[in-house]
Short mmCIF file of C-alpha atoms in Angstrom, two decimals:
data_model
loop_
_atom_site.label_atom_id
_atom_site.label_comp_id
_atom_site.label_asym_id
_atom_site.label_seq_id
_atom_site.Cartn_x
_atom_site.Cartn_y
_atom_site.Cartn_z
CA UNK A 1 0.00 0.00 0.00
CA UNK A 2 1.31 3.51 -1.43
CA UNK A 3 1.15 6.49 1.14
CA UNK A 4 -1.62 8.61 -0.67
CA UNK A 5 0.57 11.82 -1.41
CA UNK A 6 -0.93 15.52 -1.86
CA UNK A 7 -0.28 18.18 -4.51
CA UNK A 8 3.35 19.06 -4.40
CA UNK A 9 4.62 23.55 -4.83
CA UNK A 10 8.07 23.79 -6.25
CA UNK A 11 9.60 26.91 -4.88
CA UNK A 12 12.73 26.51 -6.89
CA UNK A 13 13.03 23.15 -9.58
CA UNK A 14 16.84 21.59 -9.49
CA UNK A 15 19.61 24.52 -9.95
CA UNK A 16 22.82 23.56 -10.15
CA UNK A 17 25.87 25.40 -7.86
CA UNK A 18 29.21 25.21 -6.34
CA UNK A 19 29.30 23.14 -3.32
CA UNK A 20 29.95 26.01 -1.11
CA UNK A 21 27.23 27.76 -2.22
CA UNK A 22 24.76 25.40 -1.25
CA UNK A 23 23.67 27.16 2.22
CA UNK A 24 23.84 30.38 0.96
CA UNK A 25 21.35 29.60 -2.27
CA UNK A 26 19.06 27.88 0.39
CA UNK A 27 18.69 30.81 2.74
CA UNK A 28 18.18 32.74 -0.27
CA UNK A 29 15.14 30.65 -1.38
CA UNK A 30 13.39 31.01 1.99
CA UNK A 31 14.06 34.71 2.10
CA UNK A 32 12.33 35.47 -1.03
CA UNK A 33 9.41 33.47 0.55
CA UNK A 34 9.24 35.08 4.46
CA UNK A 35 5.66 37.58 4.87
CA UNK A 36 7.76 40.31 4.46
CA UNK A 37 9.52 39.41 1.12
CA UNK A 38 5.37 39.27 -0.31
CA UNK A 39 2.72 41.39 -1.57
CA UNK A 40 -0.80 40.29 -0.35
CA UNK A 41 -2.40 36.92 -1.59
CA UNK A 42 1.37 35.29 -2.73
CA UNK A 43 3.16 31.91 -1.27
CA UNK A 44 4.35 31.97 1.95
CA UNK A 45 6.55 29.45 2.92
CA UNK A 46 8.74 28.34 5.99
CA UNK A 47 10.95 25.18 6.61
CA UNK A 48 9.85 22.34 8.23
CA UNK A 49 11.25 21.46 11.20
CA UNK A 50 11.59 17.54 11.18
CA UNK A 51 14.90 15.74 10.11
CA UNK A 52 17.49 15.30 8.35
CA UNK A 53 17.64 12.60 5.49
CA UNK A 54 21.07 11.31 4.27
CA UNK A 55 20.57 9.13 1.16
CA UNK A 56 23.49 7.09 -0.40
CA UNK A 57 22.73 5.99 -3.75
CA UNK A 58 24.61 4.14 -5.88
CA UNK A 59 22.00 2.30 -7.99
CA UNK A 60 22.25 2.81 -11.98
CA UNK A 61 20.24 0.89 -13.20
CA UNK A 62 17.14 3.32 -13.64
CA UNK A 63 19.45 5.63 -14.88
CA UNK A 64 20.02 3.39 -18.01
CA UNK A 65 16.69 2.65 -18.29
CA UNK A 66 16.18 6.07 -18.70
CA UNK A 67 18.60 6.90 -21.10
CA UNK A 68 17.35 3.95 -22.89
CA UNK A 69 13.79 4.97 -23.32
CA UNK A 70 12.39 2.07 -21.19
CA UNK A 71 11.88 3.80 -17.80
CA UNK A 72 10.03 7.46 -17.12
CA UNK A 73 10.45 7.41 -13.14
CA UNK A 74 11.83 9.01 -10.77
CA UNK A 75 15.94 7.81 -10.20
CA UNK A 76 15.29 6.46 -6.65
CA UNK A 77 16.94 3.59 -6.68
CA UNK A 78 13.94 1.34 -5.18
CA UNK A 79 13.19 -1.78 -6.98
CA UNK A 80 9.20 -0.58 -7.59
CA UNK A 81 6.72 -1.71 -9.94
CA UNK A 82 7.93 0.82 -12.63
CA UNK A 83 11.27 -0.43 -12.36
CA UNK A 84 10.16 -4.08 -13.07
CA UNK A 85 8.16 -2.80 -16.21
CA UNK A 86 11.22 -1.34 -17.44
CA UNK A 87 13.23 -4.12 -17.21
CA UNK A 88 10.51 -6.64 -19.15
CA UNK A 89 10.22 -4.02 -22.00
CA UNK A 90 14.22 -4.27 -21.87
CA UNK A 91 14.57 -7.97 -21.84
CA UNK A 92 11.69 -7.90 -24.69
CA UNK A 93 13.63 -5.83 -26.68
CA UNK A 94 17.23 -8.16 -26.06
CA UNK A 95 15.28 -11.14 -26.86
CA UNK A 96 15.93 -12.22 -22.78
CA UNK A 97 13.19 -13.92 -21.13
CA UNK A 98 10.49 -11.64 -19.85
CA UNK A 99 11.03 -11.95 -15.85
CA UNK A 100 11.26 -8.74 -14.45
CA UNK A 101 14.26 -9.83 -12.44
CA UNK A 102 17.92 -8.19 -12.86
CA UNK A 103 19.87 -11.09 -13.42
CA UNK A 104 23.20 -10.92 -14.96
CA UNK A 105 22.21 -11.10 -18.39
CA UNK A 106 19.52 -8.84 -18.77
CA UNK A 107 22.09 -6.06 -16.59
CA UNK A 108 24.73 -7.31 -19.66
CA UNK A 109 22.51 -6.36 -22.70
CA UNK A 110 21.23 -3.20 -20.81
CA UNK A 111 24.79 -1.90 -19.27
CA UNK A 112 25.97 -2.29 -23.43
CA UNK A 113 23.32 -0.67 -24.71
CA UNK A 114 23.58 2.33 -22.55
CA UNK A 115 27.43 2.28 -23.56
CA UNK A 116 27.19 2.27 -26.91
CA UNK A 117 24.21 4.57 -26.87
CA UNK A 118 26.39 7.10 -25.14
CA UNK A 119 29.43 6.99 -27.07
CA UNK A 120 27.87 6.94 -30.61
CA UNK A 121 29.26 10.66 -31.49
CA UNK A 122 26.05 11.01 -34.04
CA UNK A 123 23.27 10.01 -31.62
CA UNK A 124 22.39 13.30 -30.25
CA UNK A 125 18.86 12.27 -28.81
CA UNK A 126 20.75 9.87 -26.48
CA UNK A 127 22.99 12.71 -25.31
CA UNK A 128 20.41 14.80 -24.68
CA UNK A 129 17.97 12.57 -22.90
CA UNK A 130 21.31 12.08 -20.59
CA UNK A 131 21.32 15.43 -19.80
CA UNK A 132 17.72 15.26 -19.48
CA UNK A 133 18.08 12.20 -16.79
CA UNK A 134 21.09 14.17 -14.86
CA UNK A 135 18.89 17.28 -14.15
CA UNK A 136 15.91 15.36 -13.08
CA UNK A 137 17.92 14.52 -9.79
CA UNK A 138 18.16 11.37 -7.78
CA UNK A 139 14.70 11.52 -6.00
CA UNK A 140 12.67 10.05 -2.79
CA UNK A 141 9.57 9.06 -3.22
CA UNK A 142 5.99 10.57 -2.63
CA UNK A 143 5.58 8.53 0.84
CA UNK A 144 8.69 10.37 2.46
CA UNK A 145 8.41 13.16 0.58
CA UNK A 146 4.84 13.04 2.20
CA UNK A 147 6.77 13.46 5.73
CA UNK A 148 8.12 16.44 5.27
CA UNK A 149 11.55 16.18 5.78
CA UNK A 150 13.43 19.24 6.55
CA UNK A 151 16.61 18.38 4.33
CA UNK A 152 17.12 15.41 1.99
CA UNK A 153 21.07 15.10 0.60
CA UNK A 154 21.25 12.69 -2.02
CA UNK A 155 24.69 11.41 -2.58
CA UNK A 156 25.15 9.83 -6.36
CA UNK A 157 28.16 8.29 -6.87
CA UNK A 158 28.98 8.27 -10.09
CA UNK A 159 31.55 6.11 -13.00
CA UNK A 160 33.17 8.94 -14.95
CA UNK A 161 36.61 11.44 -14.65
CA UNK A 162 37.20 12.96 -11.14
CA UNK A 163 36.13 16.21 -11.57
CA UNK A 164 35.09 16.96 -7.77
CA UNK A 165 31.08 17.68 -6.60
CA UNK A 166 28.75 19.16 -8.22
CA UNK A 167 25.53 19.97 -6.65
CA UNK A 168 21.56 21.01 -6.94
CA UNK A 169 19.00 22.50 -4.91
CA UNK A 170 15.82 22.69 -5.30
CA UNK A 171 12.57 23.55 -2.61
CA UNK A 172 9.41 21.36 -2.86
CA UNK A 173 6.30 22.02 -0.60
CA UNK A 174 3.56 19.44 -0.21
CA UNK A 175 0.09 21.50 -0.70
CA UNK A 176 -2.07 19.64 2.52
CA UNK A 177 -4.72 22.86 2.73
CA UNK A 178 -6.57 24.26 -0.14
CA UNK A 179 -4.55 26.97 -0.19
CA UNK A 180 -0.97 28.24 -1.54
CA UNK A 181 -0.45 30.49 1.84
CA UNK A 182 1.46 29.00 4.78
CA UNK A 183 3.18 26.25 3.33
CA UNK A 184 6.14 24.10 4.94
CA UNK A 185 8.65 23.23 2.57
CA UNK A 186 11.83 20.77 2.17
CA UNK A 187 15.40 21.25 0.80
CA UNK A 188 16.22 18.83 -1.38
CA UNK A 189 20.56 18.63 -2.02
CA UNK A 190 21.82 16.13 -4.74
CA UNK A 191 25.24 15.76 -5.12
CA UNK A 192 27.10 13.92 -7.69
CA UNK A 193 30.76 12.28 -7.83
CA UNK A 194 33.25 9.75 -7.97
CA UNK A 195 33.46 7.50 -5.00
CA UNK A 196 36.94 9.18 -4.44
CA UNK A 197 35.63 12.47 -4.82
CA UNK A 198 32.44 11.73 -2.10
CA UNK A 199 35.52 10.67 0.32
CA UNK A 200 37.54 13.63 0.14
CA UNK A 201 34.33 15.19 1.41
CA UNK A 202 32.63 13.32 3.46
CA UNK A 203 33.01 16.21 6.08
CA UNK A 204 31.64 18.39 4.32
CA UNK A 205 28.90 16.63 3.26
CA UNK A 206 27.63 15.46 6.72
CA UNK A 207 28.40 19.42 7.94
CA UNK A 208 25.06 19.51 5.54
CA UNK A 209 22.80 17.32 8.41
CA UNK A 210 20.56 20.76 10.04
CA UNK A 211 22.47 19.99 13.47
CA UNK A 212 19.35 20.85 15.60
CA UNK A 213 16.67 18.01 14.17
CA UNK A 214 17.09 14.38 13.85
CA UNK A 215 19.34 13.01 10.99
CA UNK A 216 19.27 9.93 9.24
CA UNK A 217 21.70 8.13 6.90
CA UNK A 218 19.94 5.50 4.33
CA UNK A 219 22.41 3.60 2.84
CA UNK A 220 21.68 1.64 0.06
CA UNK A 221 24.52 -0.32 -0.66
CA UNK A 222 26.50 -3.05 0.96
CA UNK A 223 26.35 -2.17 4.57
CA UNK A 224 30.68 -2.05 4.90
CA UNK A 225 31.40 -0.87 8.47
CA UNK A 226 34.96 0.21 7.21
CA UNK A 227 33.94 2.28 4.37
CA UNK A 228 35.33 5.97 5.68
CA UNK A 229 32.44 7.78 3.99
CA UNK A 230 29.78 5.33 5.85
CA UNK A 231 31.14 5.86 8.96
CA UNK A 232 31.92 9.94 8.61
CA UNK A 233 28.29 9.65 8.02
CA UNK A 234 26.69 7.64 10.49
CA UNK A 235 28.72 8.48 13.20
CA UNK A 236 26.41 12.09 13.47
CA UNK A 237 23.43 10.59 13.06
CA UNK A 238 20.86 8.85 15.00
CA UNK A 239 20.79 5.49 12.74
CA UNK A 240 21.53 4.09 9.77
CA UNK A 241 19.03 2.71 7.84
CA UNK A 242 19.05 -0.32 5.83
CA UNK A 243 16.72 -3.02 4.14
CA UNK A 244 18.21 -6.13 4.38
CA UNK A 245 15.04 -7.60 1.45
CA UNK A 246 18.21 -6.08 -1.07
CA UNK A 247 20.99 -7.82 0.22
CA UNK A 248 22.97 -10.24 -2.01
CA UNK A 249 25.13 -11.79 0.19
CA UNK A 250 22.51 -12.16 3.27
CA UNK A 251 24.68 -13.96 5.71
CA UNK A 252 27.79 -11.89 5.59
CA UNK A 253 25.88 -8.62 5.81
CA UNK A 254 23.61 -9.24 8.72
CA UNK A 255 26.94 -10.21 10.37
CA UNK A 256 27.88 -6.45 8.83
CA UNK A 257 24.98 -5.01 10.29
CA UNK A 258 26.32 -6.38 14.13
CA UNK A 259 29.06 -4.71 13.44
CA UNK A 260 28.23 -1.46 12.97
CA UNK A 261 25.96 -2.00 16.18
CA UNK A 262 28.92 -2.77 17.60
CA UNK A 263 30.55 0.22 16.54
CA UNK A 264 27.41 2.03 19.06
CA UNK A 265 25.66 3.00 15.54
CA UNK A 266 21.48 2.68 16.11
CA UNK A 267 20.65 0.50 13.05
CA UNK A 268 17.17 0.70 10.94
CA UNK A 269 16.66 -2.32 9.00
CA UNK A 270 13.55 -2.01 7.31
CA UNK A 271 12.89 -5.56 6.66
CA UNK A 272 12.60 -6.53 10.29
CA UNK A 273 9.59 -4.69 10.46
CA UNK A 274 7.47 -6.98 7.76
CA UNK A 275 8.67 -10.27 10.02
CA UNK A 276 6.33 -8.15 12.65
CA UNK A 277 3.07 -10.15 12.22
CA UNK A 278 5.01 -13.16 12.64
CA UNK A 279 6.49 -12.14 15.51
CA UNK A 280 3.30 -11.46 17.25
CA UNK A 281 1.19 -14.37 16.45
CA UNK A 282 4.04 -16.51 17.67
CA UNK A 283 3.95 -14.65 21.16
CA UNK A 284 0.05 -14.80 21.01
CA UNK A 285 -0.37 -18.28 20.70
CA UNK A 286 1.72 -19.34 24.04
CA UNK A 287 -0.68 -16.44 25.58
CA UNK A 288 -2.93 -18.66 27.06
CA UNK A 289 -2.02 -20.26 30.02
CA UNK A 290 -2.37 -24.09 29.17
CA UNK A 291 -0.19 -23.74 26.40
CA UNK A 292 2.47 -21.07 28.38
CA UNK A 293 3.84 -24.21 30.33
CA UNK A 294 5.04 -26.21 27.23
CA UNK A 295 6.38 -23.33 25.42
CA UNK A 296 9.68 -25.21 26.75
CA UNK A 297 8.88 -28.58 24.94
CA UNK A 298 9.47 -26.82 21.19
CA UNK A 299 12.72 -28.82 20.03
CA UNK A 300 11.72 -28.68 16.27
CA UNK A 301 11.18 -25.54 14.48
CA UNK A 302 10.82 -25.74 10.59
CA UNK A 303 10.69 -22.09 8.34
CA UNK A 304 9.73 -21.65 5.06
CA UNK A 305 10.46 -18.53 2.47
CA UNK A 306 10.31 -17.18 -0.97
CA UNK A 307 13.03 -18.18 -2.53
CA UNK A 308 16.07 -15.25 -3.48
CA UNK A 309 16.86 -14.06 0.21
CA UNK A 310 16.92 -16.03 3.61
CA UNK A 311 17.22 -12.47 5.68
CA UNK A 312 13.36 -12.47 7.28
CA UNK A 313 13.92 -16.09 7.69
CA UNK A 314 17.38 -15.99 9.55
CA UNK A 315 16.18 -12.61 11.56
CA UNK A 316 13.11 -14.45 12.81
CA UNK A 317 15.20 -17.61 14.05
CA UNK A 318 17.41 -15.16 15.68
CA UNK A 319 14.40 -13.41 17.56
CA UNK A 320 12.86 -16.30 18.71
CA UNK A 321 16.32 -18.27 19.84
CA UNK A 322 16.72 -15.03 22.02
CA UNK A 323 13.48 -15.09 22.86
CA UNK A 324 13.95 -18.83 24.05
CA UNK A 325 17.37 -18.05 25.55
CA UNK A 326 18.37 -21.01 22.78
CA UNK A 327 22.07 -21.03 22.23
CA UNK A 328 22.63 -22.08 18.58
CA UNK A 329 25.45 -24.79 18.11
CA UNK A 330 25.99 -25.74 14.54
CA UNK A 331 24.45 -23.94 11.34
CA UNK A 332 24.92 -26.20 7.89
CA UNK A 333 24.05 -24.48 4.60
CA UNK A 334 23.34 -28.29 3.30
CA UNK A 335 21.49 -26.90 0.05
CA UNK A 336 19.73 -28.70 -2.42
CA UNK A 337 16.19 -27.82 -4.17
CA UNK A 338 14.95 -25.86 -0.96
CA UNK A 339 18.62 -24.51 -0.65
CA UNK A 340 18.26 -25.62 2.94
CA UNK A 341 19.96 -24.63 6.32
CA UNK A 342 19.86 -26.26 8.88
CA UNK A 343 20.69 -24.69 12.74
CA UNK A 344 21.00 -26.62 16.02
CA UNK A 345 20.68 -25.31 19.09
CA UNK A 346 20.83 -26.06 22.95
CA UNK A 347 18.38 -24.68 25.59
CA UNK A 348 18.92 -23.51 29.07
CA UNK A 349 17.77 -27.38 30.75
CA UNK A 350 20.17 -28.89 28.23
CA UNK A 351 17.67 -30.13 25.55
CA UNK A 352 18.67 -29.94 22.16
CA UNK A 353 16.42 -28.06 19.33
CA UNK A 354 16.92 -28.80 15.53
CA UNK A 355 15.53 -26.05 13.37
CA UNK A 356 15.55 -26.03 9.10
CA UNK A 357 15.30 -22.84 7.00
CA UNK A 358 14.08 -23.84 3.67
CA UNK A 359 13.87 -22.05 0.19
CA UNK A 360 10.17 -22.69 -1.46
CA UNK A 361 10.26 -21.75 -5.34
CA UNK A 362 7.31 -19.95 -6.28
CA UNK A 363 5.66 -19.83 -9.63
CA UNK A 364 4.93 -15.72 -8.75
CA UNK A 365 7.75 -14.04 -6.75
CA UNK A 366 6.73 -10.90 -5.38
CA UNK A 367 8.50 -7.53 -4.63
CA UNK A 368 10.46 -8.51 -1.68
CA UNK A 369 12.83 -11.19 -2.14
CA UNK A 370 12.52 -14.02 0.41
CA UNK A 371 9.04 -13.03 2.53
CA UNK A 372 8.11 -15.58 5.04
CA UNK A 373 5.68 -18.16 4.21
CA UNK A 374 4.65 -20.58 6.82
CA UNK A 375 6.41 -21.49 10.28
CA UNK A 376 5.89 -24.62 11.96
CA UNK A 377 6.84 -25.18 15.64
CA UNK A 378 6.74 -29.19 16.94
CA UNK A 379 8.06 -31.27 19.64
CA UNK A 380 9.12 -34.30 20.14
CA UNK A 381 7.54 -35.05 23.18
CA UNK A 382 3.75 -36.07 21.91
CA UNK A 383 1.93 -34.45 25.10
CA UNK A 384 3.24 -31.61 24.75
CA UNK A 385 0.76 -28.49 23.71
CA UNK A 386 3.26 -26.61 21.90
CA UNK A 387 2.48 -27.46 18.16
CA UNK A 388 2.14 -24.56 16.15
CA UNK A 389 1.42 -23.97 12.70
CA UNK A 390 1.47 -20.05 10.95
CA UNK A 391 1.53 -19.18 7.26
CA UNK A 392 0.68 -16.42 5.11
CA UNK A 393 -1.85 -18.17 2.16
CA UNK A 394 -3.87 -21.32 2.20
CA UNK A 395 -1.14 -23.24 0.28
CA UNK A 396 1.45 -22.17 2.74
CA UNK A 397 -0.82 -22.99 5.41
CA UNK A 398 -1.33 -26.92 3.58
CA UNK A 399 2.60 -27.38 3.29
CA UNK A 400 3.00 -26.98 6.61
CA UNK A 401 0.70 -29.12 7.78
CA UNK A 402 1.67 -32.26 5.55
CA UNK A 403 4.08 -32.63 8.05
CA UNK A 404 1.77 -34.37 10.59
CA UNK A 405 0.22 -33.52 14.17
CA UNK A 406 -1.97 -30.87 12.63
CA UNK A 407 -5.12 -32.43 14.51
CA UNK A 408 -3.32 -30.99 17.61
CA UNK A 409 -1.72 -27.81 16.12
CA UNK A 410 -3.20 -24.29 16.57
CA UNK A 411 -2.88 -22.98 13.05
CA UNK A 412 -2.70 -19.49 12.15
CA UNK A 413 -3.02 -17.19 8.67
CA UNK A 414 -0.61 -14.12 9.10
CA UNK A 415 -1.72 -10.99 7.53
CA UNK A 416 1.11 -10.33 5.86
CA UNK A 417 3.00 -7.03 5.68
CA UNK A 418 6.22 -8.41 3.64
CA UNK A 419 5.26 -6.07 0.18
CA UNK A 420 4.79 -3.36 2.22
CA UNK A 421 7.83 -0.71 -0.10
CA UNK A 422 10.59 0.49 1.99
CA UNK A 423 9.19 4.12 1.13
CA UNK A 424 6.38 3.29 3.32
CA UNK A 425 8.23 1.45 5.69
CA UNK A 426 11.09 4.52 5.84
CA UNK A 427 8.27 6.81 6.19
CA UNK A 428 6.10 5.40 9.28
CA UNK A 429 10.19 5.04 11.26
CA UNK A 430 10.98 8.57 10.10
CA UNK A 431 7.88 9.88 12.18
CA UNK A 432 8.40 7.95 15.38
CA UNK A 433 11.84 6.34 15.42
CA UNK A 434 13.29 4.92 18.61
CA UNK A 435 15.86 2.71 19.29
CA UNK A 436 14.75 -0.89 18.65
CA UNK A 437 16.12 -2.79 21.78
CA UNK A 438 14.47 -5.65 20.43
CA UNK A 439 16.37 -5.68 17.03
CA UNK A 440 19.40 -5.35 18.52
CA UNK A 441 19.07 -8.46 20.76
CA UNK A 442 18.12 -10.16 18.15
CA UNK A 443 20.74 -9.27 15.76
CA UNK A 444 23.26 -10.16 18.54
CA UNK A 445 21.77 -13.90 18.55
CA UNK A 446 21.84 -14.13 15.10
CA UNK A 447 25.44 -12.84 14.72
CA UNK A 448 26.18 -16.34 17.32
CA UNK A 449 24.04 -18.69 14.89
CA UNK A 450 26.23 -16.90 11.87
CA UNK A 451 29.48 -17.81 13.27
CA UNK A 452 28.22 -21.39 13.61
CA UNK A 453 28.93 -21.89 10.17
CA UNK A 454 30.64 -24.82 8.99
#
């Protein structure tokens, strides 16, 4: 579900200037707008007074699309519905097959195209629908738009000679009255680079965080706790946000994510939050109290996913081990057609719990790469009132119970929130962020069952 977002005012569209005239040109903007500045019955607009909004973003891909003629979005980097259009009408055009996905095939033909598109001295349409792309700016969406953040800095690293940073500003104001008087704005600062250029001035760039509101870093990219220009950045801000649904390497980069909790830097990770209903209708169905007592007797815990990303699926064995005060023992990555893992753990009386994370192919993936599908929860002991069954659709719900037991199983259907956008999800953390104790417990229990690797 898409935040519903209202008529946007653009005070001043994308201008480009120097990097030290980026405050200056801003203050400028809002002076031309104060009551005084105005004759009678003309805009009137203030800042908003919210946060700070740090975006790293080093995703090309729409940018090619762009340039291409198969994509007419904003350059935000998230993997949206747009996006996936763009990348069938690509792989129609290249003859691929029509997935949707960005597999290494279909990112071959496009990442040529764009080349030679580029370089052909005669094609000036190309050039200029480059130039066209560049000036739109790397953009957030409507749902944190819809916040009212108080500045966004976009950071764009970009493949090309080291010329330095250059930089745009622009002033956007969503329109929530029926009127064009009183408005609260945002500052909107895109910068563009070389890596090596974004590292020479990574002080500068977080001197750009408004000091006296909230600031946030979202960095969309590997999350490398030894990159300097990560940790410039998150080091003055209250968390970093991630969404570990994107990660291609799940394993090692939750194990980054410890890390830089270790390093005392608050972590967001958005997909935790759409393992949430799972979470609670696990804890709600050892609520009542004949079933509390054998919560204990659970030595068998079986989880099922999407296949493409075991993230939700590892995060959720690591909240309810710590949950469980489980210590994990052994974790085998035995693969095969469900690409299965399989953890062992010991509990606190000494009985041992065996516990399989399995792949499930599915004929429709959706947007979000490896959401939860069913979770069973079983015990060897056949008096014991601890069987569980949840899932998130019928036939999730009639895998897991071909397992046995389900005459004695309290099954559940989770309302799933797993294709809920990161947008949305940034958005709702933006407005109430705390620190999520919770998370962090858990990602210190799964960091233990990561290291159990053999």
């Amino acid at each position: 579900m898409s935040t519903q977002s209202p008529p946007v005012v653009s005070l001043r569209a994308p201008k480009d200037v120097s990097v030290a005239d980026i405050e200056q040109e801003l203050g400028q903007i809002w002076k031309d707008y104060q009551p005084e500045s105005q004759t009678q019955d003309a805009i009137v607009a203030t800042q908003a007074t919210t946060f700070t909004l740090m975006v790293y973003e080093p995703e090309p891909t729409q940018h090619m699309l762009a340039v291409l003629g198969f994509y007419d979005g904003p350059i935000d980097g998230i993997f949206g519905p747009a996006q996936v259009k763009a990348i069938k009408a690509a792989q129609t055009a290249y003859q691929l097959p029509r997935t949707g996905k960005l597999d290494r095939e279909t990112m071959s033909k496009i990442e040529a195209a764009y080349h030679n598109r580029i370089t052909a001295t005669h094609d000036t349409h190309a050039i200029a629908i480059e130039k066209d792309v560049d000036n739109r700016g790397y953009v957030v969406t409507d749902a944190i738009a819809n916040t009212n953040p108080r500045r966004i800095v976009t950071l764009c690293p970009v493949i090309s000679d080291d010329t330095g940073v250059t930089a745009q500003v622009s002033v956007y104001c969503p329109m929530k009255k029926q009127s064009l008087h009183s408005l609260v704005g945002s500052e909107y600062v895109t910068l563009r680079a070389t890596p090596d250029a974004l590292e020479r001035n990574a002080e500068s760039i977080a001197n750009l965080a408004v000091p006296e509101y909230p600031q946030f870093l979202w960095w969309k990219d590997t999350p490398t706790p030894i990159k300097p220009l990560f940790l410039q950045l998150a080091q003055k801000v209250h968390a970093a946000i991630f969404d570990s649904a994107e990660f291609g390497q799940s394993e090692a980069e939750l194990l980054q994510l410890h890390e830089i909790l270790d390093r005392g830097i608050p972590v967001i990770d958005l997909n935790w939050r759409r393992i949430a209903g799972w979470q609670e209708l696990t804890a709600e169905a050892f609520d009542p109290p004949a079933r509390r007592k054998d919560i204990t007797e659970i030595d068998r815990v079986d989880i099922n996913y999407e296949a493409g990303n075991p993230a939700q699926a590892i995060m959720f064995l690591g909240w309810l081990s710590s949950r469980l005060q489980w210590q994990p023992v052994s974790y085998k990555h035995t693969g095969g057609d469900y690409d299965l893992r399989e953890v062992d753990f010991v509990a606190p009386d000494g009985r041992k719990i065996h516990t399989e994370l399995a792949a499930m192919p599915t004929a429709n993936m959706g947007e979000i790469p490896g959401d939860l599908m069913g979770v069973r929860l079983n015990s060897t002991n056949p008096k014991a009132n601890c069987i569980t069954v949840l899932c998130s659709e019928v036939a999730g719900c009639m895998q897991m119970e071909m397992r046995g037991g389900t005459q004695t199983a309290r099954v559940e259907e989770v309302t799933s929130l797993a294709e809920r956008s990161a947008e949305d999800l940034l958005a709702e953390y933006l407005q109430r962020w705390s620190r999520d104790l919770l998370y962090e417990q858990t990602m210190t229990v799964v960091a233990q069952i990561l290291s159990k690797v053999s």
